[in-house]
């Protein structure tokens, strides 16, 4: 009987000790290097408690008897590896410790971003770099990359250092035409959970992207026009590109080779229309060359009228020619057709 009671007491005591739950308020502590913080340790579902206390190089209390809640303050923390523990002691001399999640941090001294390649070319990818100096802890460090007020990439440090470190991050940025003039930068922050405990972020300097791209015509790539001979024509070859395009014009007629039109270097060609054919505008910059074609002809109606007049003249000419052959003798005299002839009194014969 006594043996049974002893076993029961041991089992009950062990169960009581192991079911004891230690909790913290706040559940996690984040303290800036050199700063101070406070925390509370309390217990529940515990029996046969002798006391509780804190073990820490900052804020240690030793054993406090007859309590279930114990507060402490961590003053001027300068140890990167401090690990405070709250412990509960039982009447059977058993002791249960629990470590308080405790983070000592330091925001970066500086976050910098070297100037990206200048200029860039559209559709190409380029390296960007972000340097973070003297930050801790490394495993909470997050780098965010921004272009035009929109984050396009995010990176987490893979280091586990608890004391301050310097880190360099890189990423790829693909630029397009619309990126010309946009701002880019990087941000470093220590991301804690819950987020409300995170310190303010640090931003690098801002750089403005300069993106070179080949010319693109504002109007349709190719145009077909009809103009009357002698009328004024204006061909618009205006193109958008970076850097600003330069222009050259060429002309090719139906029966002549292509020639470059001298002194015509603007985006708009104005002239008096004389010869139908193909006018070519080339817009060029260091990023490339784009060509636009203008096929300029006389109106279809004008050609029909001309052909009709020509046909009339040909027909009239043929009729005159045939009539001449009929009326002219081989001797060269003109013969008129004979008709009935009746003598008159003035000419009896």
Tab-separated table of C-alpha atoms in Angstrom:
chain	number	residue	atom	x	y	z
A	1	UNK	CA	0.000	0.000	0.000
A	2	UNK	CA	2.791	2.394	0.872
A	3	UNK	CA	4.580	1.436	-2.333
A	4	UNK	CA	1.472	2.202	-4.335
A	5	UNK	CA	1.104	5.643	-2.695
A	6	UNK	CA	4.791	6.421	-3.345
A	7	UNK	CA	4.542	5.554	-7.041
A	8	UNK	CA	1.365	7.594	-7.337
A	9	UNK	CA	3.045	10.607	-5.698
A	10	UNK	CA	6.040	10.394	-8.008
A	11	UNK	CA	3.871	10.088	-11.106
A	12	UNK	CA	1.632	12.939	-9.968
A	13	UNK	CA	4.592	15.135	-9.176
A	14	UNK	CA	6.197	14.438	-12.530
A	15	UNK	CA	2.990	15.125	-14.336
A	16	UNK	CA	2.553	18.391	-12.477
A	17	UNK	CA	6.051	19.551	-13.349
A	18	UNK	CA	5.852	18.638	-17.008
A	19	UNK	CA	2.383	20.106	-17.519
A	20	UNK	CA	3.533	23.466	-16.173
A	21	UNK	CA	3.374	26.157	-18.877
A	22	UNK	CA	5.621	29.227	-18.935
A	23	UNK	CA	4.482	32.254	-20.911
A	24	UNK	CA	5.919	35.679	-21.697
A	25	UNK	CA	4.505	39.150	-22.114
A	26	UNK	CA	5.390	40.347	-24.679
A	27	UNK	CA	5.924	36.983	-26.420
A	28	UNK	CA	9.053	38.408	-28.133
A	29	UNK	CA	11.368	41.227	-27.215
A	30	UNK	CA	13.202	43.448	-29.725
A	31	UNK	CA	15.658	45.908	-28.271
A	32	UNK	CA	17.983	48.318	-30.007
A	33	UNK	CA	21.644	47.837	-29.175
A	34	UNK	CA	22.371	49.905	-26.068
A	35	UNK	CA	18.669	50.290	-25.305
A	36	UNK	CA	16.388	48.847	-22.640
A	37	UNK	CA	13.322	46.623	-22.574
A	38	UNK	CA	10.963	44.989	-20.069
A	39	UNK	CA	9.296	41.570	-19.986
A	40	UNK	CA	7.066	39.519	-17.723
A	41	UNK	CA	7.162	35.777	-17.088
A	42	UNK	CA	4.110	33.957	-15.708
A	43	UNK	CA	3.052	30.356	-15.221
A	44	UNK	CA	-0.150	28.319	-15.358
A	45	UNK	CA	-1.210	24.725	-14.598
A	46	UNK	CA	1.643	24.308	-12.136
A	47	UNK	CA	1.648	22.441	-8.783
A	48	UNK	CA	4.194	22.222	-5.975
A	49	UNK	CA	5.994	25.379	-7.072
A	50	UNK	CA	8.912	26.508	-5.000
A	51	UNK	CA	9.486	29.733	-6.946
A	52	UNK	CA	10.569	31.287	-10.245
A	53	UNK	CA	13.208	33.651	-11.554
A	54	UNK	CA	15.141	35.128	-14.517
A	55	UNK	CA	18.580	34.124	-15.720
A	56	UNK	CA	20.298	36.731	-17.900
A	57	UNK	CA	23.437	38.860	-18.173
A	58	UNK	CA	20.946	41.768	-18.306
A	59	UNK	CA	17.940	41.561	-15.999
A	60	UNK	CA	18.714	38.440	-13.929
A	61	UNK	CA	16.675	38.135	-10.705
A	62	UNK	CA	17.620	34.894	-9.004
A	63	UNK	CA	14.950	32.673	-7.431
A	64	UNK	CA	11.822	34.405	-6.127
A	65	UNK	CA	9.696	32.182	-3.887
A	66	UNK	CA	5.921	31.862	-3.745
A	67	UNK	CA	5.056	33.745	-6.954
A	68	UNK	CA	3.506	32.865	-10.332
A	69	UNK	CA	4.430	36.086	-12.190
A	70	UNK	CA	7.801	37.801	-12.359
A	71	UNK	CA	8.722	41.046	-14.135
A	72	UNK	CA	12.194	42.135	-15.143
A	73	UNK	CA	13.930	44.943	-17.007
A	74	UNK	CA	16.867	44.605	-19.412
A	75	UNK	CA	18.882	47.810	-19.089
A	76	UNK	CA	21.372	49.130	-21.651
A	77	UNK	CA	21.739	45.876	-23.548
A	78	UNK	CA	25.158	45.637	-25.215
A	79	UNK	CA	25.390	41.891	-25.687
A	80	UNK	CA	24.492	40.631	-29.178
A	81	UNK	CA	24.110	37.066	-27.927
A	82	UNK	CA	22.021	37.619	-24.808
A	83	UNK	CA	19.466	34.829	-24.237
A	84	UNK	CA	17.251	35.569	-21.186
A	85	UNK	CA	15.531	32.590	-19.580
A	86	UNK	CA	12.654	32.351	-17.143
A	87	UNK	CA	12.736	29.274	-14.890
A	88	UNK	CA	10.308	27.604	-12.531
A	89	UNK	CA	11.547	25.564	-9.527
A	90	UNK	CA	9.469	22.825	-7.901
A	91	UNK	CA	9.451	21.407	-4.356
A	92	UNK	CA	11.143	18.240	-5.623
A	93	UNK	CA	14.101	20.390	-6.785
A	94	UNK	CA	13.131	19.950	-10.437
A	95	UNK	CA	13.557	23.081	-12.552
A	96	UNK	CA	12.028	23.995	-15.934
A	97	UNK	CA	13.625	26.853	-17.952
A	98	UNK	CA	12.217	28.570	-21.039
A	99	UNK	CA	14.110	30.957	-23.316
A	100	UNK	CA	12.549	34.333	-24.102
A	101	UNK	CA	12.771	35.162	-27.845
A	102	UNK	CA	15.097	38.139	-27.564
A	103	UNK	CA	16.548	40.145	-30.480
A	104	UNK	CA	19.194	42.824	-30.198
A	105	UNK	CA	19.220	44.864	-33.386
A	106	UNK	CA	21.013	47.691	-35.101
A	107	UNK	CA	19.681	49.564	-38.125
A	108	UNK	CA	22.204	50.067	-40.966
A	109	UNK	CA	24.651	52.944	-40.788
A	110	UNK	CA	24.166	53.417	-44.524
A	111	UNK	CA	22.301	51.916	-47.481
A	112	UNK	CA	23.783	52.849	-50.847
A	113	UNK	CA	23.233	52.005	-54.487
A	114	UNK	CA	25.989	52.640	-57.037
A	115	UNK	CA	24.848	54.469	-60.161
A	116	UNK	CA	23.502	52.001	-62.762
A	117	UNK	CA	24.929	51.818	-66.261
A	118	UNK	CA	24.239	55.017	-68.170
A	119	UNK	CA	22.794	54.854	-70.713
A	120	UNK	CA	20.937	51.569	-70.913
A	121	UNK	CA	19.316	50.075	-74.005
A	122	UNK	CA	15.716	48.966	-74.189
A	123	UNK	CA	15.041	45.187	-73.903
A	124	UNK	CA	18.449	44.604	-72.255
A	125	UNK	CA	19.053	43.487	-68.644
A	126	UNK	CA	21.503	45.171	-66.285
A	127	UNK	CA	22.962	44.529	-62.832
A	128	UNK	CA	21.913	46.674	-59.884
A	129	UNK	CA	23.762	46.674	-56.561
A	130	UNK	CA	22.685	47.566	-53.022
A	131	UNK	CA	25.233	47.903	-50.204
A	132	UNK	CA	24.179	47.701	-46.550
A	133	UNK	CA	26.682	48.730	-43.869
A	134	UNK	CA	26.759	47.581	-40.239
A	135	UNK	CA	23.372	45.956	-39.646
A	136	UNK	CA	22.183	43.299	-37.181
A	137	UNK	CA	20.832	40.704	-37.016
A	138	UNK	CA	21.535	39.525	-40.566
A	139	UNK	CA	18.794	36.898	-40.631
A	140	UNK	CA	16.132	39.609	-40.296
A	141	UNK	CA	17.495	41.754	-43.145
A	142	UNK	CA	15.272	42.228	-46.213
A	143	UNK	CA	16.205	44.188	-49.348
A	144	UNK	CA	13.488	45.620	-51.608
A	145	UNK	CA	14.170	46.973	-55.101
A	146	UNK	CA	11.985	49.696	-56.615
A	147	UNK	CA	11.477	51.103	-60.096
A	148	UNK	CA	9.059	53.968	-60.627
A	149	UNK	CA	7.446	53.622	-57.150
A	150	UNK	CA	6.783	49.923	-57.724
A	151	UNK	CA	8.723	47.125	-56.039
A	152	UNK	CA	10.023	44.676	-58.650
A	153	UNK	CA	12.195	42.374	-56.510
A	154	UNK	CA	12.812	41.418	-52.879
A	155	UNK	CA	15.694	39.532	-51.258
A	156	UNK	CA	16.373	38.072	-47.804
A	157	UNK	CA	19.805	37.727	-46.274
A	158	UNK	CA	20.969	34.139	-45.880
A	159	UNK	CA	23.447	34.911	-43.108
A	160	UNK	CA	22.820	34.056	-39.449
A	161	UNK	CA	25.118	36.582	-37.767
A	162	UNK	CA	23.670	38.170	-34.648
A	163	UNK	CA	26.351	40.884	-34.488
A	164	UNK	CA	26.585	43.656	-37.144
A	165	UNK	CA	27.703	42.791	-40.676
A	166	UNK	CA	28.144	44.477	-44.059
A	167	UNK	CA	26.211	42.953	-46.946
A	168	UNK	CA	26.024	43.467	-50.707
A	169	UNK	CA	23.026	42.431	-52.788
A	170	UNK	CA	22.608	42.368	-56.572
A	171	UNK	CA	19.696	41.873	-58.919
A	172	UNK	CA	18.891	42.054	-62.627
A	173	UNK	CA	16.775	44.825	-64.107
A	174	UNK	CA	15.321	44.516	-67.603
A	175	UNK	CA	14.515	47.926	-69.055
A	176	UNK	CA	11.962	48.861	-71.691
A	177	UNK	CA	11.188	52.015	-73.640
A	178	UNK	CA	8.770	53.303	-70.999
A	179	UNK	CA	11.453	53.034	-68.298
A	180	UNK	CA	13.334	56.054	-69.614
A	181	UNK	CA	13.242	58.715	-66.882
A	182	UNK	CA	11.984	56.374	-64.138
A	183	UNK	CA	13.617	56.361	-60.703
A	184	UNK	CA	15.276	53.302	-59.140
A	185	UNK	CA	16.501	52.663	-55.598
A	186	UNK	CA	16.817	49.959	-52.934
A	187	UNK	CA	15.529	49.783	-49.367
A	188	UNK	CA	16.866	47.803	-46.393
A	189	UNK	CA	14.736	46.911	-43.412
A	190	UNK	CA	14.806	44.575	-40.448
A	191	UNK	CA	11.643	42.516	-40.699
A	192	UNK	CA	10.373	41.355	-37.336
A	193	UNK	CA	7.257	39.374	-36.449
A	194	UNK	CA	4.926	40.930	-35.540
A	195	UNK	CA	5.549	43.649	-38.132
A	196	UNK	CA	4.674	46.374	-35.660
A	197	UNK	CA	7.975	45.713	-33.880
A	198	UNK	CA	10.070	46.406	-36.987
A	199	UNK	CA	12.264	49.543	-36.895
A	200	UNK	CA	12.110	52.151	-39.714
A	201	UNK	CA	13.609	51.191	-43.058
A	202	UNK	CA	16.638	52.789	-44.721
A	203	UNK	CA	16.592	53.932	-48.368
A	204	UNK	CA	19.481	54.348	-50.761
A	205	UNK	CA	19.990	57.335	-53.009
A	206	UNK	CA	17.690	57.567	-56.045
A	207	UNK	CA	18.938	57.206	-59.621
A	208	UNK	CA	17.116	58.209	-62.808
A	209	UNK	CA	17.254	55.698	-65.659
A	210	UNK	CA	18.401	56.825	-69.071
A	211	UNK	CA	17.216	54.293	-71.639
A	212	UNK	CA	18.207	54.488	-75.305
A	213	UNK	CA	15.755	53.014	-77.807
A	214	UNK	CA	15.531	53.049	-81.625
A	215	UNK	CA	13.170	55.433	-83.434
A	216	UNK	CA	9.510	54.546	-83.816
A	217	UNK	CA	7.264	56.490	-86.202
A	218	UNK	CA	4.229	58.259	-84.757
A	219	UNK	CA	2.222	57.781	-87.976
A	220	UNK	CA	1.695	54.446	-89.809
A	221	UNK	CA	4.876	52.718	-90.906
A	222	UNK	CA	4.040	53.081	-94.629
A	223	UNK	CA	1.746	55.461	-96.481
A	224	UNK	CA	0.287	55.697	-99.982
A	225	UNK	CA	-0.766	59.090	-101.322
A	226	UNK	CA	-2.204	60.536	-104.539
A	227	UNK	CA	-1.286	64.075	-105.536
A	228	UNK	CA	-1.815	66.195	-108.617
A	229	UNK	CA	1.308	67.220	-110.459
A	230	UNK	CA	2.448	70.663	-109.375
A	231	UNK	CA	0.685	70.505	-106.003
A	232	UNK	CA	2.448	70.884	-102.673
A	233	UNK	CA	3.068	67.732	-100.634
A	234	UNK	CA	4.179	67.300	-97.048
A	235	UNK	CA	5.454	63.890	-95.894
A	236	UNK	CA	5.624	63.389	-92.115
A	237	UNK	CA	8.423	61.066	-90.994
A	238	UNK	CA	8.516	62.188	-87.369
A	239	UNK	CA	9.777	59.415	-85.091
A	240	UNK	CA	10.242	59.110	-81.345
A	241	UNK	CA	13.543	57.731	-80.070
A	242	UNK	CA	16.264	58.304	-77.522
A	243	UNK	CA	18.579	59.951	-78.306
A	244	UNK	CA	16.713	62.247	-80.717
A	245	UNK	CA	16.748	60.704	-84.205
A	246	UNK	CA	18.430	62.233	-87.252
A	247	UNK	CA	16.704	61.939	-90.627
A	248	UNK	CA	17.619	61.308	-94.258
A	249	UNK	CA	15.307	61.217	-97.289
A	250	UNK	CA	15.623	59.212	-100.518
A	251	UNK	CA	13.592	59.094	-103.737
A	252	UNK	CA	13.210	56.425	-106.399
A	253	UNK	CA	11.136	56.896	-109.538
A	254	UNK	CA	9.703	54.200	-111.804
A	255	UNK	CA	12.602	54.486	-114.262
A	256	UNK	CA	15.427	55.849	-112.140
A	257	UNK	CA	17.644	54.514	-109.341
A	258	UNK	CA	17.293	55.641	-105.740
A	259	UNK	CA	18.888	58.982	-104.939
A	260	UNK	CA	19.439	60.789	-101.677
A	261	UNK	CA	17.660	64.102	-101.474
A	262	UNK	CA	20.296	66.657	-100.579
A	263	UNK	CA	19.789	69.059	-97.687
A	264	UNK	CA	16.693	67.154	-96.535
A	265	UNK	CA	17.455	66.096	-92.952
A	266	UNK	CA	14.281	67.108	-91.099
A	267	UNK	CA	11.437	64.875	-90.048
A	268	UNK	CA	8.972	66.487	-92.507
A	269	UNK	CA	9.611	66.707	-96.260
A	270	UNK	CA	7.749	69.511	-98.066
A	271	UNK	CA	8.088	70.003	-101.824
A	272	UNK	CA	6.258	70.599	-105.096
A	273	UNK	CA	5.124	67.279	-106.480
A	274	UNK	CA	6.491	66.572	-109.950
A	275	UNK	CA	7.521	62.934	-110.172
A	276	UNK	CA	5.517	59.978	-108.857
A	277	UNK	CA	7.550	57.338	-107.068
A	278	UNK	CA	8.733	56.055	-103.696
A	279	UNK	CA	9.958	58.494	-101.049
A	280	UNK	CA	11.905	56.923	-98.163
A	281	UNK	CA	12.522	58.438	-94.726
A	282	UNK	CA	15.222	56.921	-92.509
A	283	UNK	CA	15.257	57.876	-88.817
A	284	UNK	CA	18.461	56.876	-87.010
A	285	UNK	CA	20.144	57.072	-83.612
A	286	UNK	CA	22.768	55.014	-81.780
A	287	UNK	CA	20.131	52.427	-80.837
A	288	UNK	CA	19.070	51.671	-84.420
A	289	UNK	CA	17.514	52.804	-87.707
A	290	UNK	CA	13.864	52.695	-88.735
A	291	UNK	CA	12.556	53.276	-92.269
A	292	UNK	CA	9.236	54.615	-93.472
A	293	UNK	CA	7.995	54.516	-97.085
A	294	UNK	CA	5.722	56.969	-98.919
A	295	UNK	CA	4.358	55.852	-102.299
A	296	UNK	CA	3.187	59.017	-104.036
A	297	UNK	CA	1.236	58.775	-107.328
A	298	UNK	CA	-0.975	60.989	-109.466
A	299	UNK	CA	-4.730	60.461	-109.028
A	300	UNK	CA	-6.319	57.664	-111.061
A	301	UNK	CA	-8.892	60.092	-112.496
A	302	UNK	CA	-6.246	62.309	-114.018
A	303	UNK	CA	-4.691	59.403	-115.893
A	304	UNK	CA	-8.062	58.310	-117.257
A	305	UNK	CA	-8.809	61.795	-118.584
A	306	UNK	CA	-5.406	62.012	-120.183
A	307	UNK	CA	-5.833	58.622	-121.841
A	308	UNK	CA	-9.320	59.546	-123.085
A	309	UNK	CA	-8.030	62.767	-124.673
A	310	UNK	CA	-5.166	60.880	-126.242
A	311	UNK	CA	-7.551	58.297	-127.716
A	312	UNK	CA	-9.732	61.066	-129.214
A	313	UNK	CA	-6.760	62.657	-130.896
A	314	UNK	CA	-5.600	59.305	-132.255
A	315	UNK	CA	-9.059	58.487	-133.661
A	316	UNK	CA	-9.402	61.913	-135.285
A	317	UNK	CA	-5.943	61.560	-136.810
A	318	UNK	CA	-6.759	58.148	-138.232
A	319	UNK	CA	-10.002	59.434	-139.783
A	320	UNK	CA	-8.251	62.378	-141.374
A	321	UNK	CA	-5.571	60.070	-142.733
A	322	UNK	CA	-8.121	57.665	-144.244
A	323	UNK	CA	-10.120	60.529	-145.742
A	324	UNK	CA	-7.024	61.986	-147.320
A	325	UNK	CA	-6.178	58.709	-148.989
A	326	UNK	CA	-9.678	58.513	-150.451
A	327	UNK	CA	-9.764	62.024	-151.869
A	328	UNK	CA	-6.258	62.391	-153.270
A	329	UNK	CA	-5.362	60.820	-156.626
A	330	UNK	CA	-2.086	59.277	-157.407
A	331	UNK	CA	-1.278	62.356	-159.581
A	332	UNK	CA	-1.628	64.542	-156.569
A	333	UNK	CA	-4.861	66.246	-157.690
A	334	UNK	CA	-8.020	66.193	-155.709
A	335	UNK	CA	-10.883	64.203	-157.209
A	336	UNK	CA	-14.416	64.875	-156.168
A	337	UNK	CA	-17.144	62.335	-156.761
A	338	UNK	CA	-19.139	62.777	-159.997
A	339	UNK	CA	-22.882	63.504	-159.889
A	340	UNK	CA	-25.711	64.107	-162.457
A	341	UNK	CA	-25.114	67.236	-164.499
A	342	UNK	CA	-27.960	69.156	-166.208
A	343	UNK	CA	-27.087	71.895	-168.837
A	344	UNK	CA	-28.551	75.359	-168.366
A	345	UNK	CA	-29.753	77.969	-170.879
A	346	UNK	CA	-26.606	79.914	-170.399
A	347	UNK	CA	-24.608	76.880	-171.407
A	348	UNK	CA	-26.385	74.957	-174.163
A	349	UNK	CA	-23.482	72.687	-174.774
